[in-house]
Structure formats: structure tokens, C-alpha cells
Coordinates of C-alpha atoms in Angstrom, one line a residue:
X1 CA -20.0 -29.8 -20.4
X2 CA -22.9 -31.3 -18.1
X3 CA -24.8 -29.0 -15.8
X4 CA -23.0 -30.0 -12.9
X5 CA -19.5 -28.7 -14.1
X6 CA -21.1 -25.5 -15.7
X7 CA -22.5 -24.5 -12.0
X8 CA -19.0 -25.2 -10.9
X9 CA -17.7 -22.6 -13.3
X10 CA -20.4 -20.3 -12.7
X11 CA -19.4 -20.4 -8.9
X12 CA -15.8 -19.8 -9.9
X13 CA -16.3 -16.5 -11.3
X14 CA -18.8 -15.4 -8.3
X15 CA -17.4 -13.2 -5.2
X16 CA -20.3 -13.4 -3.0
X17 CA -20.6 -11.8 0.6
X18 CA -22.4 -12.9 3.6
X19 CA -23.7 -12.3 7.0
X20 CA -21.9 -13.1 9.9
X21 CA -18.5 -13.0 11.5
X22 CA -17.8 -16.8 10.8
X23 CA -18.6 -18.5 7.5
X24 CA -22.3 -19.6 7.6
X25 CA -23.1 -23.2 6.0
X26 CA -23.6 -22.2 2.7
X27 CA -20.5 -20.7 1.8
X28 CA -18.6 -23.7 3.3
X29 CA -20.7 -26.1 1.2
X30 CA -20.2 -23.7 -1.7
X31 CA -16.8 -23.2 -1.3
X32 CA -16.3 -27.4 -1.6
X33 CA -18.3 -27.1 -5.0
X34 CA -16.2 -24.4 -6.6
X35 CA -16.9 -21.4 -5.1
X36 CA -13.7 -19.4 -6.0
X37 CA -13.7 -16.1 -3.8
X38 CA -15.8 -14.4 -0.9
X39 CA -16.0 -10.8 -0.1
X40 CA -15.7 -9.4 3.7
X41 CA -17.7 -6.3 4.8
X42 CA -18.1 -4.5 7.8
X43 CA -20.6 -6.7 9.1
X44 CA -18.3 -9.3 8.9
X45 CA -15.5 -7.7 11.0
X46 CA -15.1 -7.8 14.8
X47 CA -11.2 -7.5 15.3
X48 CA -8.1 -9.1 14.0
X49 CA -8.2 -12.3 15.9
X50 CA -11.6 -13.1 14.7
X51 CA -10.9 -11.9 11.2
X52 CA -8.2 -14.1 11.1
X53 CA -10.0 -17.5 12.4
X54 CA -12.4 -16.6 9.7
X55 CA -10.5 -16.6 6.9
X56 CA -8.5 -19.5 8.4
X57 CA -11.7 -21.2 8.4
X58 CA -12.6 -20.7 4.6
X59 CA -9.1 -21.9 3.9
X60 CA -9.9 -25.1 5.7
X61 CA -12.4 -26.0 3.0
X62 CA -10.7 -24.6 -0.1
X63 CA -6.9 -23.4 0.4
X64 CA -6.8 -21.1 -2.6
X65 CA -10.1 -19.4 -2.3
X66 CA -9.5 -15.9 -2.9
X67 CA -10.6 -13.7 0.2
X68 CA -11.5 -10.0 -1.1
X69 CA -12.4 -6.9 1.0
X70 CA -13.2 -3.0 -0.1
X71 CA -10.3 -1.6 2.3
X72 CA -9.3 2.0 0.7
X73 CA -7.5 2.7 4.2
X74 CA -9.4 6.1 4.1
X75 CA -13.3 7.2 4.8
X76 CA -13.9 3.6 3.2
X77 CA -12.7 1.5 5.9
X78 CA -13.9 -2.4 6.7
X79 CA -11.1 -3.2 8.9
X80 CA -11.3 -0.6 11.1
X81 CA -14.9 0.4 10.9
X82 CA -15.7 0.4 14.4
X83 CA -12.9 3.4 15.2
X84 CA -12.2 4.8 11.8
X85 CA -9.0 4.3 9.7
X86 CA -5.8 4.9 11.2
X87 CA -4.6 5.7 7.9
X88 CA -5.2 8.5 5.6
X89 CA -7.2 8.4 2.6
X90 CA -6.2 9.0 -1.1
X91 CA -7.1 12.6 -1.1
X92 CA -4.7 12.9 1.7
X93 CA -1.8 11.4 0.3
X94 CA -2.1 13.4 -2.8
X95 CA -2.0 16.3 -1.0
X96 CA 1.1 15.3 0.3
X97 CA 2.4 14.1 -3.4
X98 CA 4.7 12.0 -2.2
X99 CA 4.4 8.6 -3.9
X100 CA 7.0 6.9 -1.4
X101 CA 4.8 7.5 1.3
X102 CA 1.8 6.2 -0.6
X103 CA 3.8 3.3 -1.2
X104 CA 4.7 3.0 2.5
X105 CA 1.1 3.5 3.6
X106 CA -0.1 0.7 1.1
X107 CA 2.4 -2.0 2.1
X108 CA 1.5 -1.2 5.5
X109 CA -2.0 -1.9 4.9
X110 CA -1.1 -4.9 2.9
X111 CA 1.0 -6.2 5.7
X112 CA -2.1 -5.9 8.0
X113 CA -4.7 -7.6 5.5
X114 CA -2.0 -10.3 5.0
X115 CA -1.6 -11.2 8.6
X116 CA -5.4 -11.3 8.5
X117 CA -5.8 -13.8 5.8
X118 CA -7.2 -11.2 2.9
X119 CA -5.6 -11.8 -0.3
X120 CA -7.4 -9.1 -2.9
X121 CA -8.3 -5.5 -2.0
X122 CA -11.0 -3.7 -4.0
X123 CA -8.0 -0.8 -4.2
X124 CA -6.8 1.8 -4.9
X125 CA -9.3 4.2 -6.3
X126 CA -7.8 5.3 -9.6
X127 CA -10.7 7.8 -10.4
X128 CA -9.8 11.3 -11.0
X129 CA -11.8 13.8 -8.9
X130 CA -12.5 16.4 -12.0
X131 CA -15.9 17.4 -11.2
X132 CA -16.0 18.7 -7.1
X133 CA -19.5 18.0 -6.9
X134 CA -19.1 14.3 -7.1
X135 CA -21.2 12.6 -4.6
X136 CA -19.4 9.4 -4.4
X137 CA -16.0 9.5 -4.9
X138 CA -14.3 13.0 -3.5
X139 CA -11.7 12.1 -0.9
X140 CA -11.8 8.6 -1.9
X141 CA -9.7 9.9 -5.5
X142 CA -5.6 10.9 -5.0
X143 CA -7.1 14.3 -6.4
X144 CA -7.9 16.2 -9.9
X145 CA -4.7 15.9 -11.7
X146 CA -4.8 12.9 -13.9
X147 CA -0.8 12.4 -13.6
X148 CA -0.9 13.1 -9.9
X149 CA -3.6 10.5 -9.4
X150 CA -1.3 8.3 -11.6
X151 CA 1.8 8.2 -10.2
X152 CA -0.2 7.6 -6.8
X153 CA -2.0 4.8 -7.8
X154 CA 1.1 2.9 -9.4
X155 CA 2.8 3.8 -5.8
X156 CA -0.7 2.3 -4.1
X157 CA -0.5 -0.7 -6.6
X158 CA 3.2 -1.8 -5.9
X159 CA 3.2 -1.0 -2.0
X160 CA 0.2 -3.0 -1.6
X161 CA 1.2 -6.0 -3.7
X162 CA 4.8 -6.2 -2.2
X163 CA 3.0 -7.4 0.7
X164 CA 1.4 -10.2 -1.2
X165 CA -2.1 -8.9 -1.6
X166 CA -3.5 -8.3 -5.0
X167 CA -4.9 -4.8 -5.6
X168 CA -7.7 -4.0 -7.6
X169 CA -7.9 -0.5 -9.3
X170 CA -11.2 1.2 -9.8
X171 CA -13.6 2.5 -11.3
X172 CA -12.8 1.8 -14.9
X173 CA -12.9 3.8 -17.2
X174 CA -13.4 6.2 -14.2
X175 CA -16.0 7.6 -11.9
X176 CA -14.4 11.0 -11.1
X177 CA -16.6 13.0 -13.6
X178 CA -20.2 12.8 -12.5
X179 CA -23.0 14.2 -10.0
X180 CA -24.5 10.9 -10.1
X181 CA -23.8 7.7 -7.6
X182 CA -23.9 4.5 -9.0
X183 CA -25.4 2.9 -6.2
X184 CA -28.8 5.1 -7.0
X185 CA -28.6 5.5 -10.7
X186 CA -26.5 5.4 -13.8
X187 CA -23.8 8.3 -14.3
X188 CA -23.5 9.3 -17.7
X189 CA -19.9 10.7 -18.5
X190 CA -19.9 13.3 -21.0
X191 CA -16.2 13.6 -22.1
X192 CA -14.7 13.5 -25.1
X193 CA -12.2 10.3 -26.1
X194 CA -9.8 12.6 -26.3
X195 CA -10.4 14.0 -22.9
X196 CA -10.6 10.4 -21.7
X197 CA -7.4 9.8 -22.9
X198 CA -5.5 12.7 -21.2
X199 CA -7.7 12.5 -18.1
X200 CA -9.8 9.6 -16.6
X201 CA -7.6 6.7 -18.7
X202 CA -4.0 8.1 -17.3
X203 CA -4.0 6.4 -14.0
X204 CA -5.4 3.0 -15.3
X205 CA -2.8 2.8 -17.7
X206 CA -0.1 3.5 -15.0
X207 CA -1.9 0.7 -12.6
X208 CA -1.6 -1.9 -15.7
X209 CA 2.0 -0.7 -15.8
X210 CA 2.4 -1.3 -12.5
X211 CA 1.3 -4.6 -12.5
X212 CA -2.1 -4.3 -11.0
X213 CA -4.1 -7.9 -10.6
X214 CA -7.1 -6.8 -10.8
X215 CA -9.1 -4.0 -12.2
X216 CA -12.7 -3.0 -11.2
X217 CA -15.5 -1.4 -13.7
X218 CA -17.6 1.1 -13.0
X219 CA -21.5 1.0 -13.8
X220 CA -20.8 4.3 -15.6
X221 CA -22.6 5.0 -19.4
X222 CA -19.5 6.8 -21.4
X223 CA -21.2 7.6 -24.9
X224 CA -17.3 8.2 -26.4
X225 CA -16.6 4.9 -25.8
X226 CA -19.9 2.9 -25.9
X227 CA -23.0 5.0 -26.7
X228 CA -25.5 2.2 -25.7
X229 CA -24.2 0.2 -22.7
X230 CA -22.4 0.9 -19.2
X231 CA -18.8 0.0 -18.9
X232 CA -19.5 -3.3 -17.0
X233 CA -21.7 -4.5 -19.8
X234 CA -19.6 -3.2 -22.6
X235 CA -17.4 -5.4 -24.9
X236 CA -16.2 -2.3 -26.6
X237 CA -14.9 -1.1 -23.0
X238 CA -13.8 -4.2 -21.3
X239 CA -12.4 -6.0 -24.6
X240 CA -11.3 -3.4 -27.3
X241 CA -9.8 -0.7 -24.7
X242 CA -8.9 -2.2 -21.4
X243 CA -7.8 -6.0 -22.7
X244 CA -6.7 -4.9 -26.2
X245 CA -5.4 -1.3 -25.8
X246 CA -4.0 -0.9 -22.5
X247 CA -3.0 -4.4 -22.2
X248 CA -4.2 -5.3 -19.0
X249 CA -4.6 -9.4 -18.8
X250 CA -5.4 -9.7 -15.0
X251 CA -8.9 -10.3 -13.3
X252 CA -11.7 -7.7 -14.3
X253 CA -14.3 -7.8 -11.3
X254 CA -17.4 -5.9 -11.5
X255 CA -18.6 -3.4 -9.1
X256 CA -21.7 -4.6 -7.2
X257 CA -24.1 -6.0 -9.4
X258 CA -27.2 -5.1 -7.1
X259 CA -26.1 -1.6 -7.6
X260 CA -29.3 0.3 -8.9
X261 CA -27.2 1.6 -12.1
X262 CA -27.3 -1.8 -14.0
X263 CA -29.6 -3.9 -11.9
X264 CA -32.8 -1.6 -12.4
X265 CA -31.9 -1.7 -16.4
X266 CA -30.8 -5.1 -16.7
X267 CA -31.7 -7.1 -13.9
X268 CA -29.9 -8.6 -10.9
X269 CA -28.8 -11.7 -13.1
X270 CA -29.3 -10.1 -16.4
X271 CA -26.5 -7.4 -15.2
X272 CA -24.2 -10.3 -14.2
X273 CA -24.5 -12.2 -17.4
X274 CA -24.4 -9.5 -19.6
X275 CA -20.8 -8.6 -17.6
X276 CA -19.2 -12.1 -18.3
X277 CA -20.5 -11.8 -21.6
X278 CA -18.8 -8.0 -22.1
X279 CA -15.5 -9.5 -20.8
X280 CA -15.5 -9.4 -16.9
X281 CA -14.2 -12.4 -15.1
X282 CA -15.7 -12.3 -11.6
X283 CA -18.7 -10.6 -10.2
X284 CA -19.2 -9.0 -7.2
X285 CA -22.3 -9.4 -5.0
X286 CA -23.4 -9.1 -1.6
X287 CA -23.2 -5.5 -0.1
X288 CA -27.0 -5.5 0.0
X289 CA -28.2 -8.8 -1.4
X290 CA -25.9 -11.8 0.9
X291 CA -27.9 -14.9 1.3
X292 CA -27.3 -18.3 -0.3
X293 CA -30.8 -17.8 -2.3
X294 CA -28.7 -14.6 -4.1
X295 CA -25.6 -16.2 -5.0
X296 CA -28.0 -19.3 -6.2
X297 CA -29.8 -17.1 -8.8
X298 CA -26.9 -15.8 -10.1
X299 CA -25.1 -19.1 -10.6
X300 CA -28.2 -20.7 -12.2
X301 CA -28.7 -17.5 -14.2
X302 CA -24.9 -18.1 -15.8
X303 CA -25.3 -21.5 -16.0
X304 CA -28.7 -21.1 -18.5
X305 CA -27.1 -18.5 -20.1
X306 CA -24.3 -20.9 -21.1
X307 CA -27.0 -23.5 -22.1
X308 CA -29.1 -20.9 -24.2
X309 CA -26.2 -19.7 -26.0
X310 CA -25.8 -16.3 -24.6
X311 CA -22.9 -16.7 -22.8
X312 CA -20.6 -18.7 -24.6
X313 CA -19.3 -21.8 -22.7
X314 CA -15.6 -20.8 -23.6
X315 CA -16.1 -17.0 -22.2
X316 CA -16.9 -18.7 -19.1
X317 CA -14.2 -21.0 -18.8
X318 CA -12.0 -18.1 -19.9
X319 CA -13.1 -15.9 -17.1
X320 CA -12.7 -19.1 -14.5
X321 CA -9.2 -19.6 -15.8
X322 CA -8.3 -15.9 -14.7
X323 CA -9.7 -16.3 -11.6
X324 CA -7.7 -19.4 -10.9
X325 CA -4.7 -17.7 -12.0
X326 CA -5.2 -15.0 -9.5
X327 CA -5.9 -17.7 -6.6
X328 CA -2.4 -18.8 -7.8
X329 CA -0.6 -15.6 -7.8
X330 CA -2.0 -15.5 -4.1
X331 CA -1.3 -18.6 -3.0
X332 CA 2.6 -18.1 -4.3
X333 CA 2.6 -14.4 -2.3
X334 CA 1.5 -16.1 0.5
X335 CA 3.8 -18.6 0.8
X336 CA 7.2 -16.1 0.3
X337 CA 5.9 -14.3 3.8
X338 CA 6.3 -15.2 7.3
X339 CA 3.2 -15.8 9.1
X340 CA 2.7 -12.7 11.0
X341 CA 0.1 -12.9 14.0
X342 CA -2.8 -10.3 13.5
X343 CA -2.0 -6.8 14.6
X344 CA -3.7 -5.3 17.9
X345 CA -6.3 -2.5 17.2
X346 CA -4.1 0.3 17.9
X347 CA -3.7 1.6 14.7
X348 CA -1.1 2.4 11.6
X349 CA 1.7 4.8 13.1
X350 CA 3.1 5.1 9.5
X351 CA -0.9 6.5 8.8
X352 CA -0.6 9.0 11.3
X353 CA 2.5 10.4 10.4
X354 CA 1.1 10.7 6.7
X355 CA -2.2 12.7 8.3
X356 CA -0.2 15.0 10.0
X357 CA 1.9 15.8 6.6
X358 CA -1.5 16.2 4.9
X359 CA -3.2 18.8 7.0
X360 CA -3.1 22.3 5.3
X361 CA -3.4 25.4 7.1
X362 CA -4.9 28.2 5.3
X363 CA -5.6 32.3 6.5
X364 CA -3.7 33.5 9.8
X365 CA -2.7 31.2 12.5
X366 CA -0.8 33.8 14.3
X367 CA -2.3 34.0 17.5
X368 CA -5.4 31.6 16.9
X369 CA -3.2 28.4 17.2
X370 CA -3.2 26.8 19.3
X371 CA -6.6 27.0 20.9
X372 CA -6.1 28.8 24.5
X373 CA -8.5 25.9 26.1
X374 CA -11.6 23.9 25.8
X375 CA -13.5 24.5 22.9
X376 CA -17.1 24.2 21.4
X377 CA -17.1 22.0 18.4
X378 CA -20.0 22.0 16.2
X379 CA -20.0 19.4 13.3
X380 CA -21.9 19.6 10.5
X381 CA -23.2 16.3 9.7
X382 CA -23.7 15.7 5.9
X383 CA -26.2 12.7 4.4
X384 CA -25.0 9.4 4.5
X385 CA -22.8 8.0 1.9
X386 CA -23.4 4.0 1.0
X387 CA -19.6 3.4 -0.1
X388 CA -18.4 5.0 3.4
X389 CA -20.7 3.0 5.3
X390 CA -22.8 4.3 8.4
X391 CA -21.2 2.2 10.9
X392 CA -17.8 4.3 10.5
X393 CA -17.3 7.0 13.2
X394 CA -16.1 10.3 12.3
X395 CA -15.6 13.6 14.0
X396 CA -13.2 16.4 15.4
X397 CA -14.7 16.8 19.1
X398 CA -14.2 13.3 20.6
X399 CA -10.1 13.7 19.9
X400 CA -10.1 17.1 20.5
X401 CA -11.7 16.7 23.9
X402 CA -8.9 13.9 24.8
X403 CA -6.3 16.7 24.1
X404 CA -8.2 19.4 25.7
X405 CA -10.6 18.5 28.5
X406 CA -13.8 20.0 28.9
X407 CA -14.5 20.3 25.1
X408 CA -18.0 19.8 23.9
X409 CA -19.6 18.8 20.9
X410 CA -22.7 19.5 19.1
X411 CA -23.7 17.4 15.9
X412 CA -26.1 19.1 13.5
X413 CA -28.1 17.7 10.4
X414 CA -29.8 19.7 7.8
X415 CA -33.0 18.0 9.0
X416 CA -31.8 19.6 12.6
X417 CA -31.2 23.1 11.7
X418 CA -34.7 23.1 9.6
X419 CA -36.5 22.1 12.6
X420 CA -34.7 24.8 14.5
X421 CA -33.5 27.5 12.6
X422 CA -29.4 27.9 13.3
X423 CA -29.3 31.2 15.4
X424 CA -26.4 32.0 17.5
X425 CA -27.2 29.4 20.4
X426 CA -27.6 26.6 17.9
X427 CA -24.5 27.0 16.3
X428 CA -22.3 28.2 18.3
X429 CA -22.8 27.1 22.0
X430 CA -25.6 27.5 24.4
X431 CA -24.6 30.2 26.9
X432 CA -26.3 28.4 29.6
X433 CA -24.1 25.4 29.2
X434 CA -21.0 27.2 29.3
X435 CA -20.0 27.0 26.0
X436 CA -20.0 31.2 25.4
X437 CA -16.5 32.6 24.8
X438 CA -14.6 29.5 24.3
X439 CA -13.1 28.9 21.1
X440 CA -15.3 27.7 18.5
X441 CA -14.7 24.8 16.1
X442 CA -16.8 24.6 13.0
X443 CA -16.4 21.0 11.6
X444 CA -17.7 20.4 7.6
X445 CA -17.2 17.7 5.3
X446 CA -17.4 19.1 1.3
X447 CA -18.7 22.6 2.4
X448 CA -19.1 23.2 -1.4
X449 CA -21.6 20.5 -1.8
X450 CA -24.4 21.5 0.5
X451 CA -26.3 24.8 0.4
X452 CA -27.8 24.5 4.2
X453 CA -24.3 23.8 5.3
X454 CA -22.6 26.6 3.9
X455 CA -25.4 28.8 5.1
X456 CA -25.2 27.7 8.8
X457 CA -21.5 28.2 8.6
X458 CA -21.8 31.8 7.0
X459 CA -24.2 32.4 9.8
X460 CA -21.9 31.1 12.6
X461 CA -18.8 33.1 10.9
X462 CA -21.0 36.5 10.9
X463 CA -21.6 35.9 14.8
X464 CA -18.2 34.5 15.5
X465 CA -15.6 35.3 12.8
X466 CA -13.1 34.1 15.4
X467 CA -14.3 30.7 14.8
X468 CA -11.8 28.2 12.8
X469 CA -13.3 26.0 10.1
X470 CA -12.1 22.5 9.8
X471 CA -12.6 20.7 6.4
X472 CA -13.3 16.9 6.6
X473 CA -13.8 16.3 3.2
X474 CA -12.5 17.9 -0.4
X475 CA -11.4 21.6 0.2
X476 CA -12.7 22.9 -2.3
X477 CA -14.6 26.1 -0.7
X478 CA -12.3 27.7 2.1
X479 CA -13.7 30.1 4.3
X480 CA -13.4 31.8 7.7
X481 CA -10.2 33.4 9.2
X482 CA -8.6 30.5 9.9
X483 CA -9.3 27.3 7.8
X484 CA -8.0 23.6 8.8
X485 CA -7.9 21.1 5.8
X486 CA -7.4 17.4 6.7
X487 CA -8.4 16.1 3.2
X488 CA -10.7 13.4 5.0
X489 CA -12.4 11.9 7.9
X490 CA -10.6 9.3 8.9
X491 CA -9.3 8.7 12.6
X492 CA -5.8 9.8 11.7
X493 CA -6.8 12.7 9.8
X494 CA -9.3 14.4 13.0
X495 CA -6.7 13.5 15.1
X496 CA -4.1 14.8 13.2
X497 CA -6.0 18.1 13.1
X498 CA -6.8 18.0 16.7
X499 CA -3.2 17.9 17.8
X500 CA -2.6 21.3 15.4
X501 CA -5.8 22.6 17.7
X502 CA -4.5 21.8 20.7
X503 CA -0.9 22.7 20.5
X504 CA 0.6 19.3 21.1
X505 CA 3.1 19.0 18.0

């Protein structure tokens, strides 16, 4: 095969991102030359009409192009990054544990994505959050019970794909038992093969049985499966386990190859080539490297690897064929659907209903709920999580102020508290500002993972034992006389908590 044809195959297996709210010229040129997919991020999204126009422009260049997005419909949202998701995330759905509801929420999301022209969603997160200290999964998981995660993973896949959008279960073979974020370093999963079979692999088996169209690899070193190579680069894990043992025949997509877990060890292009050799079919890139130079660098490296014999031509052709088969599935799924207009940005009614069902109250609510009037809210802000995105707003103060006018809010970081020790005035409201005597609401995210946050909350509760604690993360640590757990920091979750506090439902 000549180099031009090889370049076309190499472009087919790339799934790059780009900058801008309309496709740049280089993306349009590449689509004409064989590019198989693009990935949308929050930076590409303004409103539904703009996204629909963007995807229509892409399809004018290549009708069967796969348009992917990383939309978990929870704390990780791209289509609602400006407001926060109007749907609850996985942990909230797992807390309700109603697979029919999970399927309904996923179908509702799928309908919205389909109307926008999105055809591949990098979701659901099928990880079992075995380690509560996990810094990157947490509320993105349905929970810590493998069988609960499995039934909701399968329901999510069915719901999303019934709307004509391909699901992608991630992060194979399971990112739940780690204290390391693979954006920064390579996690090592120290589990026996027996534990993997009864734990991490259970939801992926369920996803395959449910007909999931794609699986995303995790940049994870799992010695029980391969002592030398991370999953994304491991033939044992992608071939022997995922293909042969689990029977998966769809598209294997890598997690972003610029992530440091693999790029620091094998190089940006080296990781992409090794992933294809190992059995991956599509290379995700563009969260951080989103220009033509990066895409060209990967394409040329893939071609060079074929010419040198490092990557067999048959393996590249097989990968491109699978991408083409997914595009065919996607095209057929779209043809079977009505041409819905993009939805307005007013949120998901079923999402709010699900979020309300997910709120859990601990302690004694008698005489404490609803709050008697305007409150003072203190939000403790943990470090930024790359997967969630700094652009996504969160917090309880704003929705509570809508329901209880006069409510005030202060947000504190670890640096804030280090610069000015958290005395009574700093954490429970400045008496001079009129906050003294008001109901106090302490808002936390993953309180159990942040010692500085726990110390500040303990000091506040010592001074104001009547304070209400609202946990927007994983409710591993329940404290205070009255505690609300939303199982996520989405717009829907905080609205549901605000309604309980204000007594409007």
C-alpha cells in the first residue's frame, strides 16, 4: 500500500479535538482526506443551535464522520458546561438503584445528543469506585458494589443506544481502585486476577452483554493482567482479555494519548502507535493538544510505524475497518430517527426528578428542615479536577438564594484558610455583615479526602453545632447533626438539595 493510502487509514483511526465553535479549515480538509472522527469539548459548545450547526458542517464534508463527546451527564459535562448538568451523575443514579430510571435518564441524554448531531459518547463510566480516596473517579462511578455498577452500566448503555448514540464504557479494565489520577501519572492496580474477575471486570462484562458499541481503555498498570505494559498498550489486556475472553467485537478507543500516564513514558506518538499494535482501533487526542500539528504528528508516526514494520499494515486496516463499522451503525441509527430540533437550554425534567430521588438525609431533620429563612452558605472548594473541567460551575449558594432570598455565600479554598486561619467569623459568617444568627449551611465535596476541609468543618461545627452539612461528592464521611448527600455537584443535584432546605418540595 502506498503512503497516501496509509495516511488515509491512519487518519481514519484518529479522533482529534479542535479549538473553536466551528470546524477549522484543517479539520474540514482532513475529513475530505479520510479523518474518521472528531471529539467535541466544552470549548466547542455555546448553545444547542451552535452545536447542531457545527456537526452539520462536519457532515457536509463527510456524512459518516463520527462526532464524539465526553458527556457523562453528571459532574463531567460538556454540553451543559456553562450551567452545570441538569441530570444527576452515576453515583446519584446508583444511590437510587432503579435501573429503569438510569435507562430513562440515559435515553433522555441520548435524545439530546442525537438532536445535536453527536453520534459517539465516551460514557458510561463503568469503573467500580473501590477506593474512596480515588481522586478522579468518585461520583463518576455508580458505586463501590460491582454488581450494582454492572446493572446500571448495562441500563445506561441500553438507554443511550436506544436513542441512536453509541455508548463507550470506560476505563477498561477498571480505574476505581487507585489514588493516582492518570492525567498526571500511571496508576498501578494491585489486585489479584480473582479480585478483578469479581470486581472491576463485572461491569464491563455487563456492558458487552448489553451490546455496547465501544470501550475506552484506561492508562493503568495492572500487574495481574500484564506486569509490564499499561492497559492501553497491552495486547494481553486488549486482545486476550477484552476481545477473546469478554467477547467484545466493537471499537476500542484509547483514553487521551497526551495524558502523562502514557505520554511521559512512551512519548505522545509512541503511545499512539503502541496502542494500535496492542489492539486499539481509535486514538483519542485533543484535550490538551488540539491543533493540526498534533494530528499530523500522530498520523505520520502511524504511517512510519507501518513502513518500518513496527505496526502491521493488517492491524491498521483492521482498526480502520472497525471505525468504519461503527460509522455505519451510527448512520443507520440516525436514519431511523426523526429530525428533532435541538432542545433549549432549560434542562432535563427527568434529570431533576432523578436528582431529587438521590438526595439522602442523615441525622435528625425534625425542627431543622426546612430552614426558617435566608441562610449563610460556606462552600469549601477542593482542588480542580481535570476530568470535570474548571469551566463547569457548581455550588449550593446560588440555587438556595433563588428559593430563600437574602441567602449569602462565601467560597473558601485551602489556600484561603491557610492565609487567614478559619475562625468563627471566617467560616460561619461575618457578624458585621448580618450573617450571625442565620441558619448555617456547610457545603463540601469529598470531605473524607481533604484534611484541611475536615478541620475547617470541625471548627465550624464546634461553634455552630446547628449547622447543616451538605456533601456534593462521595458521602464517605457523614458529620454534623443534619447531613444531606446529593451524590454529585450537578445543577440538578444542588437544586434538589436547595428545595429540601427551603421546604419547596
